[in-house]
C-alpha atoms as a printed R data frame, in Angstrom:
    type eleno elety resid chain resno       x       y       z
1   ATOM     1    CA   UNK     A     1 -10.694 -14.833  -3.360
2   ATOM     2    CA   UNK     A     2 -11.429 -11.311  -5.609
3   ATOM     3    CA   UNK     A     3 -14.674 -10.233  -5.031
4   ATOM     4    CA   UNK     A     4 -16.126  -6.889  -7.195
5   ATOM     5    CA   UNK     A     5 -17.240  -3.907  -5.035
6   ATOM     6    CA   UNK     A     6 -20.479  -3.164  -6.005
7   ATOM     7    CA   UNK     A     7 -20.022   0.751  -5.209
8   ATOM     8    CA   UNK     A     8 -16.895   1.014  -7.391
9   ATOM     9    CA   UNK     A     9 -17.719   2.790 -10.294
10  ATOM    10    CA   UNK     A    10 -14.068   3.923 -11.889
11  ATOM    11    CA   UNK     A    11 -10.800   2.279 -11.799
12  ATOM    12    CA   UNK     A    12  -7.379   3.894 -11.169
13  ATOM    13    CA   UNK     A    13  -3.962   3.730 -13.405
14  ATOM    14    CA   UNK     A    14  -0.869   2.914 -11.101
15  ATOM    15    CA   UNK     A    15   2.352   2.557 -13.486
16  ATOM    16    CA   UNK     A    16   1.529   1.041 -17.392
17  ATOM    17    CA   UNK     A    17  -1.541  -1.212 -15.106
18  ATOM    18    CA   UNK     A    18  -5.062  -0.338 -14.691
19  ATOM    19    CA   UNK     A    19  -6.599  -1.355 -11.557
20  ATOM    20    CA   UNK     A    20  -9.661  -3.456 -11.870
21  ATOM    21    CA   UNK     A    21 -12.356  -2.691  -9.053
22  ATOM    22    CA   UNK     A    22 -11.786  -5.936  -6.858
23  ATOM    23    CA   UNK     A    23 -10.636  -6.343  -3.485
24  ATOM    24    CA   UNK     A    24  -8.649  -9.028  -1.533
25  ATOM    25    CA   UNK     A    25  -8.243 -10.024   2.005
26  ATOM    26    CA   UNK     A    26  -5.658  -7.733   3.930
27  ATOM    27    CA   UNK     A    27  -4.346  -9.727   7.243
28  ATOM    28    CA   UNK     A    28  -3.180  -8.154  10.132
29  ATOM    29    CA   UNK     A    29   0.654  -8.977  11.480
30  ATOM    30    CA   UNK     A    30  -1.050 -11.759  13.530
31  ATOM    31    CA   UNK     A    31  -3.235 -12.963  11.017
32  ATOM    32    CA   UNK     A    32  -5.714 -12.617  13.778
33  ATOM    33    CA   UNK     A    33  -7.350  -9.407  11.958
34  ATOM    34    CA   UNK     A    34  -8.541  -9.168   8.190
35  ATOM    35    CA   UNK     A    35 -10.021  -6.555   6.406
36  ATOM    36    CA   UNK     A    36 -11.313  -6.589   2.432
37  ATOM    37    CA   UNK     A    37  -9.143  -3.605   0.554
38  ATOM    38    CA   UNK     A    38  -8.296  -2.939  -2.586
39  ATOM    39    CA   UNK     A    39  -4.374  -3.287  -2.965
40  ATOM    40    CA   UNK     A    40  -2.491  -1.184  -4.931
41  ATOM    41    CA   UNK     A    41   1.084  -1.702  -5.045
42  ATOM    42    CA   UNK     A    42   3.177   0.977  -6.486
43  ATOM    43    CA   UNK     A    43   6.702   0.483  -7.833
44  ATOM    44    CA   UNK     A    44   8.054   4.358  -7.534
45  ATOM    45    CA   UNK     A    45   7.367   7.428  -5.685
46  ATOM    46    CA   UNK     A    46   5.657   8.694  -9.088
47  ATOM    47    CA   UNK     A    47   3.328   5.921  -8.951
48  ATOM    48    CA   UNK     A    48   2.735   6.667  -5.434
49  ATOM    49    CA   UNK     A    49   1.858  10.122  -5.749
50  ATOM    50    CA   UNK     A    50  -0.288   9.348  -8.699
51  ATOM    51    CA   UNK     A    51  -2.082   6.834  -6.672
52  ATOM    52    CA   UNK     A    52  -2.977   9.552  -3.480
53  ATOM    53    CA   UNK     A    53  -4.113  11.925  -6.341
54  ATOM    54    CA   UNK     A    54  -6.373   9.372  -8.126
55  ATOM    55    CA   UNK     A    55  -7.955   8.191  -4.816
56  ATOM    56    CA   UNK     A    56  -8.402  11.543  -3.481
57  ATOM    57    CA   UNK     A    57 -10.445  12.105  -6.797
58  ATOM    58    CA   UNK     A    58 -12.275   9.643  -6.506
59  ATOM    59    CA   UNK     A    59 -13.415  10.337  -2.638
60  ATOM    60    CA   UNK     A    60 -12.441   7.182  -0.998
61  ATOM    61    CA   UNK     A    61  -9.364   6.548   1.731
62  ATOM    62    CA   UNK     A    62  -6.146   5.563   1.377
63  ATOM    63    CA   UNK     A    63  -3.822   3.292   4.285
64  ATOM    64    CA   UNK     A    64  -0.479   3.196   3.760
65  ATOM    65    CA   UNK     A    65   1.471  -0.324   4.165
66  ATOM    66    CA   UNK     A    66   4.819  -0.617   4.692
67  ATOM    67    CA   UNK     A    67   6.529  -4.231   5.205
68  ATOM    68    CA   UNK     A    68   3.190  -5.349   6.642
69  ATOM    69    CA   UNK     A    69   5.239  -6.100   9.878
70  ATOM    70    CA   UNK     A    70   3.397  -3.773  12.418
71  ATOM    71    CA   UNK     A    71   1.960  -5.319  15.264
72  ATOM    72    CA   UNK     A    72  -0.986  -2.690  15.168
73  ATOM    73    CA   UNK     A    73  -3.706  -3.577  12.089
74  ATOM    74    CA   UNK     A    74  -3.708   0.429  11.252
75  ATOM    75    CA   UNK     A    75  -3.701  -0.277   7.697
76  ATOM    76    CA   UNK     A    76  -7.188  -1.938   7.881
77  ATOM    77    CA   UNK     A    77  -8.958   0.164   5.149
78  ATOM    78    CA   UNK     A    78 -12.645  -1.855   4.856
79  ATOM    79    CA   UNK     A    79 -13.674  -1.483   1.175
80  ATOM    80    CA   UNK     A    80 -11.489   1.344   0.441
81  ATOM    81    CA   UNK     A    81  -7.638   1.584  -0.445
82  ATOM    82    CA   UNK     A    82  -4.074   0.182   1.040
83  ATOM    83    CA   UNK     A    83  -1.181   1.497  -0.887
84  ATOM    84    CA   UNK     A    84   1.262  -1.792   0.024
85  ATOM    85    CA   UNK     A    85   4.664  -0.009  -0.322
86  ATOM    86    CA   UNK     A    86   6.789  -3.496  -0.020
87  ATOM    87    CA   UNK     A    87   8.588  -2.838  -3.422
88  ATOM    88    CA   UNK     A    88  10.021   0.317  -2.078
89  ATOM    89    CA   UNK     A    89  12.491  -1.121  -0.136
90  ATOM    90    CA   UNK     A    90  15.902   0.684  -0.786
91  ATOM    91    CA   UNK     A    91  18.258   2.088   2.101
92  ATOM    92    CA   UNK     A    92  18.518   5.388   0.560
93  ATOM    93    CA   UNK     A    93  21.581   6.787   3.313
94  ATOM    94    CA   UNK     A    94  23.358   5.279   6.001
95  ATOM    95    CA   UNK     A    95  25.630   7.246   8.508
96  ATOM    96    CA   UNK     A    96  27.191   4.235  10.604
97  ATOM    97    CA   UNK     A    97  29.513   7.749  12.464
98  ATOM    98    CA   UNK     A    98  26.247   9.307  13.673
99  ATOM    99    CA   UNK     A    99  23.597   6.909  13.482
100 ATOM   100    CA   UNK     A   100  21.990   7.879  11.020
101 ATOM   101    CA   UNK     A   101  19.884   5.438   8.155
102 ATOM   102    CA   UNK     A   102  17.150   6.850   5.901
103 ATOM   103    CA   UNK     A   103  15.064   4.135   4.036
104 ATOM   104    CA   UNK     A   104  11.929   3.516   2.042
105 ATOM   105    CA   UNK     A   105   8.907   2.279   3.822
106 ATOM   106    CA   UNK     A   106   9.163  -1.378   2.738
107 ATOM   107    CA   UNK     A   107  12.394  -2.048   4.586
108 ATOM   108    CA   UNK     A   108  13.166  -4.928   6.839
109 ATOM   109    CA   UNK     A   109  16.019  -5.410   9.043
110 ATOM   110    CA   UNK     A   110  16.945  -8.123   6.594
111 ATOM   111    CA   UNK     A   111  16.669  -6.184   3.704
């Protein structure tokens, strides 16, 4: 269900889309938890940055999301921002000699 935020008064540009000022239900890893955010969901780093910059403007806070697989609900953000980083899922370097694996925040093992 979208609901409007009555205190929103701008909206934000992440890539070629303009957010509108609604919300949606965020869920905890449980689904025992929800919290009403609205969702932004970035496709690059680019749009990422512009996204921190844009909400920082605009006074409000910011949660980052990964794969949404925590079993904390940290990325609660009540009325405000979460910055789902899902898309960015790419092992960027993998080391299998020393042990070493360096990947985007939207990874999953089964990535």
């Amino acid at each position: 269900m979208e609901t409007t935020l009555s205190y929103w008064r701008s909206t934000i540009v992440v890539g070629r889309e303009t957010v509108a000022p609604a919300s949606e239900a965020v869920w905890g890893w449980a689904r025992s938890i929800c919290s009403e955010a609205t969702v932004l969901k970035p496709q690059s780093l680019a749009e990422v940055q512009r996204s921190c910059q844009q909400i920082k403007a605009l006074g409000k806070t910011l949660i980052p999301r990964g794969a949404g697989l925590s079993l904390g609900d940290a990325f609660l953000n009540r009325n405000n921002f979460v910055l789902d980083l899902s898309a960015l899922n790419r092992v960027l370097f993998y080391d299998p000699v020393n042990g070493e694996l360096v990947v985007e925040p939207g990874v999953t093992i089964g990535t």
